[in-house]
Short mmCIF file of C-alpha atoms and ligand atoms in Angstrom, two decimals:
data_model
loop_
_atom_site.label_atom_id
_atom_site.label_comp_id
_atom_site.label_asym_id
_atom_site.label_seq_id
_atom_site.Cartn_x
_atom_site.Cartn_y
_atom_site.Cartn_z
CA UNK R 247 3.12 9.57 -11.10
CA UNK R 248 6.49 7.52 -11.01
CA UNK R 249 6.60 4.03 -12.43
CA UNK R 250 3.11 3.83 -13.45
CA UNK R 251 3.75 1.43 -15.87
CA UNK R 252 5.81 -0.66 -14.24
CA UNK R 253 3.02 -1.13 -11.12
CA UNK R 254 0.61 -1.52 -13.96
CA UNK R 255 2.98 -4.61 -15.28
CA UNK R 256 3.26 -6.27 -12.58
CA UNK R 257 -0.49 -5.91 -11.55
CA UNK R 258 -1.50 -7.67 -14.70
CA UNK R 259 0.77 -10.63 -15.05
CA UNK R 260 -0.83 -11.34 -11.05
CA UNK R 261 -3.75 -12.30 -13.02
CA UNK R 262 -2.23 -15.34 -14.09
CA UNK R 263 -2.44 -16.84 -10.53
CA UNK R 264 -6.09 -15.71 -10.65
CA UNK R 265 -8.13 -19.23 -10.87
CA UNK R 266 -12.35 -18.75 -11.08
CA UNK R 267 -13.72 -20.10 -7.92
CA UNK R 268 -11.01 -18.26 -5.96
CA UNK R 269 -11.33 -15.92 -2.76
CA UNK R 270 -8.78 -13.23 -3.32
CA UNK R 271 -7.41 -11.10 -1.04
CA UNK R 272 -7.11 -7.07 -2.26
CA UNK R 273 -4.50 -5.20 -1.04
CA UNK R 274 -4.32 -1.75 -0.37
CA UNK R 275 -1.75 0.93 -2.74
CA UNK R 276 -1.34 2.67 -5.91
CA UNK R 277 0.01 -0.73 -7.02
CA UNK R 278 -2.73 -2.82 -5.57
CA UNK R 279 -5.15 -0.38 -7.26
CA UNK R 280 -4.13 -1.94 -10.77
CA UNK R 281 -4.68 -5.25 -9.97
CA UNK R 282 -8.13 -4.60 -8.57
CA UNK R 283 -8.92 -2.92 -11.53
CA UNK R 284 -7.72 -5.65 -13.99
CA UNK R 285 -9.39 -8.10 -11.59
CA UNK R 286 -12.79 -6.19 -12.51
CA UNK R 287 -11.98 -6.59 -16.22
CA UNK R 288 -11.66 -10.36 -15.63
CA UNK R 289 -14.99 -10.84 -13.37
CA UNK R 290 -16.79 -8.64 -16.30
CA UNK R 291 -15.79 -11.24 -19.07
CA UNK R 292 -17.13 -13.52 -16.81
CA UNK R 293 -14.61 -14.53 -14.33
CA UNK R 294 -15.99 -15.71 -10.66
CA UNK R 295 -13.90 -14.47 -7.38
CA UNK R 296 -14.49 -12.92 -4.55
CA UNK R 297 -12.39 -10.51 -3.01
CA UNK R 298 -11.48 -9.76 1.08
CA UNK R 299 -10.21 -5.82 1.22
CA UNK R 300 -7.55 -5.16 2.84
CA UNK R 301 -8.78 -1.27 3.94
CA UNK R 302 -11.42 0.87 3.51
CA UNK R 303 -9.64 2.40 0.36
CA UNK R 304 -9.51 -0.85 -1.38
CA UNK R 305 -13.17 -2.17 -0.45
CA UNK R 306 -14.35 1.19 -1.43
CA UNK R 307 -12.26 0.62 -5.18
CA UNK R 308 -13.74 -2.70 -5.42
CA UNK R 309 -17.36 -1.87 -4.77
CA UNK R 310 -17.08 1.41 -7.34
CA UNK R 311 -15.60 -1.53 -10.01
CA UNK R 312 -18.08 -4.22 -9.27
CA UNK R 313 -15.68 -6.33 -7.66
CA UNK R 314 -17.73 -8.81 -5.39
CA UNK R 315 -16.72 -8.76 -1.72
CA UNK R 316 -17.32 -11.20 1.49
CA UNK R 317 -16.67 -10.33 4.42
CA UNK R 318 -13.80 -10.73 6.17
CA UNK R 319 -15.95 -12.78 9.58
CA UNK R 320 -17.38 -15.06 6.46
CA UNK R 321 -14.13 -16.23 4.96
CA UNK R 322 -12.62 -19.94 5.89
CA UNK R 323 -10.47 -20.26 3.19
CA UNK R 324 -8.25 -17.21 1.18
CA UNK R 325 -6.52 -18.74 -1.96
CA UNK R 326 -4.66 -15.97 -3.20
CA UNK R 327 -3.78 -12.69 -1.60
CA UNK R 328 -2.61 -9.70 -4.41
CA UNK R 329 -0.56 -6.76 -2.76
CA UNK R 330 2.18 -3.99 -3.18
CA UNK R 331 5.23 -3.13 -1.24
CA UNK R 332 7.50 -0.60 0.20
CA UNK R 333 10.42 -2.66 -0.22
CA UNK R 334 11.08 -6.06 -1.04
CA UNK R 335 14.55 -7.75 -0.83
CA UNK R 336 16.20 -10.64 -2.41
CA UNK R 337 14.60 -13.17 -0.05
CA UNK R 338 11.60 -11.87 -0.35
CA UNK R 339 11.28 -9.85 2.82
CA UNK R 340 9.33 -6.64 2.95
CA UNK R 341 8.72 -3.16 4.37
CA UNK R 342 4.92 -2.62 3.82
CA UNK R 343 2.65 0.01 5.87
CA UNK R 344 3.18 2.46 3.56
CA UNK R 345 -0.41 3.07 3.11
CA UNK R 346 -1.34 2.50 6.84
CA UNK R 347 -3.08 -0.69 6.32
CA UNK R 348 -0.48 -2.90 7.52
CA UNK R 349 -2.59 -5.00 10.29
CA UNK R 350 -5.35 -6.20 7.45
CA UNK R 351 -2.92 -6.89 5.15
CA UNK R 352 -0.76 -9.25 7.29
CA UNK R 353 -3.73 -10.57 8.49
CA UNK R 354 -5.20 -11.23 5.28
CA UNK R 355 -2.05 -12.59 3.54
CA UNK R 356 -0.99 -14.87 6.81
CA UNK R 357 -4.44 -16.49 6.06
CA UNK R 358 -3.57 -17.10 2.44
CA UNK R 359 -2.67 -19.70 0.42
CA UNK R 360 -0.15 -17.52 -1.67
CA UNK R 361 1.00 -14.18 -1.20
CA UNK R 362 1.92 -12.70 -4.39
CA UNK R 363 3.66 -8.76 -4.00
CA UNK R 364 3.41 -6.58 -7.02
CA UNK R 365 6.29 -4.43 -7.59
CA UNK R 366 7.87 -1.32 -9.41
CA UNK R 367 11.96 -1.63 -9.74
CA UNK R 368 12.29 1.20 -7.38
CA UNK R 369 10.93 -0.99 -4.25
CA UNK R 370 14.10 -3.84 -4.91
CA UNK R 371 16.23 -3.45 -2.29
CA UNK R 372 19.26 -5.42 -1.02
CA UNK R 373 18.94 -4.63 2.68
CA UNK R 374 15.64 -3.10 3.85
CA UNK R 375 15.50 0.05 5.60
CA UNK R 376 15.30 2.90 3.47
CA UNK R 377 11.82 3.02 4.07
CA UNK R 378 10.91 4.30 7.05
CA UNK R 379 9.19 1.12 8.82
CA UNK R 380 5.75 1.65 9.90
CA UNK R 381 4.41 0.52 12.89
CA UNK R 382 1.11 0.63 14.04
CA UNK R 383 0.20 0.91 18.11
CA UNK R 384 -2.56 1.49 20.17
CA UNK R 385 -3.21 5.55 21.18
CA UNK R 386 -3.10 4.34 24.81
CA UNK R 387 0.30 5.18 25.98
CA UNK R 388 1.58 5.31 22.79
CA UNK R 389 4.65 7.99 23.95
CA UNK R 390 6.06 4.88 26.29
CA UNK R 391 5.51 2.41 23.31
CA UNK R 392 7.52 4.36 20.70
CA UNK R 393 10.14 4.24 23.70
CA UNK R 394 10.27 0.87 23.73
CA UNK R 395 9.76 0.53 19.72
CA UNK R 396 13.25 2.72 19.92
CA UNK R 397 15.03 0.28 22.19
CA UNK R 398 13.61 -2.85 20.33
CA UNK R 399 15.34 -1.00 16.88
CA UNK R 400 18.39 -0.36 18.48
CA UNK R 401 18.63 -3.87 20.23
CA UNK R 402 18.40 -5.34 16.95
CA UNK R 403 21.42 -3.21 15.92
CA UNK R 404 19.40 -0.41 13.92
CA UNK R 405 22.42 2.44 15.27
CA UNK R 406 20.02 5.41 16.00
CA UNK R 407 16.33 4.89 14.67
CA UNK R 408 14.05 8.14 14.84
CA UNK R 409 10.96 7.78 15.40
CA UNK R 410 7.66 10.28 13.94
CA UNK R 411 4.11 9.67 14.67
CA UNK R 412 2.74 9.69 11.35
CA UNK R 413 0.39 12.74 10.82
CA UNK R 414 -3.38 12.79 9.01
CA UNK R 415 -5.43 15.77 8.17
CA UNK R 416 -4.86 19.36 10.38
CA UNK R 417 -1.38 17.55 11.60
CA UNK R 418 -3.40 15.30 13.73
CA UNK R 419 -2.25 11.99 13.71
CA UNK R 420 -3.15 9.91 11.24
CA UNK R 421 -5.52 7.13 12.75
CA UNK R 422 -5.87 3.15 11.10
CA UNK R 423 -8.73 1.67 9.75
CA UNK R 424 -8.47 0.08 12.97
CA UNK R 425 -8.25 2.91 14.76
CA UNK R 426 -4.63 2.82 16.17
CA UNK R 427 -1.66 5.06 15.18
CA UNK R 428 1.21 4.63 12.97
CA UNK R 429 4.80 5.44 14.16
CA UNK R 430 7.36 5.57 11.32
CA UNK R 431 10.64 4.45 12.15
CA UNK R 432 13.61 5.61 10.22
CA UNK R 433 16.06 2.83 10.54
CA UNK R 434 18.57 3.13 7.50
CA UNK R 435 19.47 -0.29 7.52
CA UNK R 436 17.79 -3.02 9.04
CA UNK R 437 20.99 -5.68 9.31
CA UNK R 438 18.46 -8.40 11.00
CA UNK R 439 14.77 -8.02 9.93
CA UNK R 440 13.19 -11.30 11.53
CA UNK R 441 14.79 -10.10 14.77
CA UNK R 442 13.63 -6.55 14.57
CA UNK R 443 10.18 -8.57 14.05
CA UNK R 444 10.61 -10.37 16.76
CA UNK R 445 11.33 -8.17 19.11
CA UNK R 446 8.82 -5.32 18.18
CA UNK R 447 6.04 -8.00 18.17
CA UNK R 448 6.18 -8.41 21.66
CA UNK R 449 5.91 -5.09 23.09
CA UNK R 450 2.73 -3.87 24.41
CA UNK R 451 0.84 -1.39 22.82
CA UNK R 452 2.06 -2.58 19.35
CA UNK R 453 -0.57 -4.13 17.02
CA UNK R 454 1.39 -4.84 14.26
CA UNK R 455 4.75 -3.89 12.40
CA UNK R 456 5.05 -3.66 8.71
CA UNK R 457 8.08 -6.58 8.57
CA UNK R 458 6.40 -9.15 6.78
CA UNK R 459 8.80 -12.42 6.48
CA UNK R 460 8.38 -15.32 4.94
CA UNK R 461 4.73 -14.37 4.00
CA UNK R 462 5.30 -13.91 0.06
CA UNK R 463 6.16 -16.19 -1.93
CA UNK R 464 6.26 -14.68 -5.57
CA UNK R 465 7.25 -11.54 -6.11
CA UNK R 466 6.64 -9.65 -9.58
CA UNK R 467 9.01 -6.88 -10.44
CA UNK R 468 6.85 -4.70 -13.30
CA UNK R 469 9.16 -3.03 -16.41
CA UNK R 470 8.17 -1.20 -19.41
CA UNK R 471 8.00 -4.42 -21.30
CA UNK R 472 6.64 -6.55 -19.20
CA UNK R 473 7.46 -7.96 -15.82
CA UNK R 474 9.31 -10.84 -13.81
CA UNK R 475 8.13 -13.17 -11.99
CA UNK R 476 10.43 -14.62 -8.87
CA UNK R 477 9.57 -17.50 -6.73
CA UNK R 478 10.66 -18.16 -3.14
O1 LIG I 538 1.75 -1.52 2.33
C1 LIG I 538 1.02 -0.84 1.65
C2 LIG I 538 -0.16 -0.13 2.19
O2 LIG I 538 -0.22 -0.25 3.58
C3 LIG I 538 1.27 -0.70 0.19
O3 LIG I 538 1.22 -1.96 -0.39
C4 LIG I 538 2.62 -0.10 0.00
O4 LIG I 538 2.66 1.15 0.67
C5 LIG I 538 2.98 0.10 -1.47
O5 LIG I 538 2.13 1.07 -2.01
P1 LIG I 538 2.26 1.54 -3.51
O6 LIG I 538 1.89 0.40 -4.38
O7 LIG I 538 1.31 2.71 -3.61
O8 LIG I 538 3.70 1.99 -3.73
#
């Protein structure tokens, strides 16, 4: 797989924000899956966290790696929230989704104290868009809300967005931990993110997009050697 090393970089040096005492959320990702992993390394030289998944995936991970868990209706206070991205730019803006779990992990890391994103090179990006932006809606009527999820995108000067229902097993489509459907929306270039947000935020029928702005505030960019840490 691509950039292993790099995902496994950054995943460590997120361990340095790792205090004992902490509740931690777990995010969800091929990235996220190293730092849940080192996090088990910590708790069995006797580091003390808990952790809040972000999906099924990751609370699944945790459990098989003895990573303790609360759950999510028993948490007041998340101090640290550890997760991936699709695409990050230079003010720390970012495409996530990627993995369908984009409505926890908002949740999860607009409750947190910190939001730290773990990063390969490849997901540095000077103007997001490349990556087809998920976002999840309800089943109900979800034909008229990817209508209106097209007129949103174009509003916020996307030129001609397509739009795919993301497909699961036997071409089905793919349904959320949460039970909703994911539409990916090719965009290109998204010139004005936090309007895009805006606007698909208020439609009916959508849950959640996978914009998240102004939620991180470190970024870590993994390398070969090492990684870098940004702050925002
Ligand atoms: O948003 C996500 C899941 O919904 C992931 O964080 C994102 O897709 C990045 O995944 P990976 O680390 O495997 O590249």
């Amino acid at each position: 797989m691509a950039f292993e090393r790099e995902k496994e970089n950054a995943a460590t040096a997120a361990i340095e924000f790792v205090e004992d005492g902490m509740t931690i959320g777990l995010g969800t990702g091929s990235t996220a899956k190293f730092f849940v992993e080192a996090l088990a390394d910590e708790i069995a030289d006797g580091l003390v966290v808990r952790g809040v998944p972000t999906s099924e995936e990751t609370r699944r991970l945790a459990e098989s790696l003895g990573v303790p868990l609360v759950p999510v209706e028993q948490v007041d206070r998340i101090h640290l929230t550890v997760d991936g991205a699709d695409e990050v730019d230079e003010h720390a803006q970012l495409i996530k989704g990627g993995g369908a779990a984009l409505l926890r992990e908002k949740i999860i890391a607009n409750a947190s104290d910190l939001m730290v994103v773990i990063a390969d090179p490849s997901k540095q990006v000077e103007v997001l868009g490349s990556f087809p932006l998920p976002v999840e809606v309800t089943p109900f009527g979800f034909t008229i809300t990817a209508k209106k999820v097209y007129d949103a995108l174009k509003t916020s000067g996307i030129s001609r967005p397509r739009i795919d229902v993301r497909r699961g097993s036997g071409d089905k489509p793919l349904v959320t931990d949460g039970g909703n459907y994911i539409l990916d929306c090719a965009c290109s270039v998204i010139p004005d993110p936090a309007y895009a947000a805006e606007l698909l935020s208020v439609i009916p029928g959508v849950v959640e997009h996978g914009l998240f702005i102004g939620l991180a505030r470190t970024v870590i960019i993994g390398s070969d050697e090492g990684a870098s840490i940004f702050e925002y």
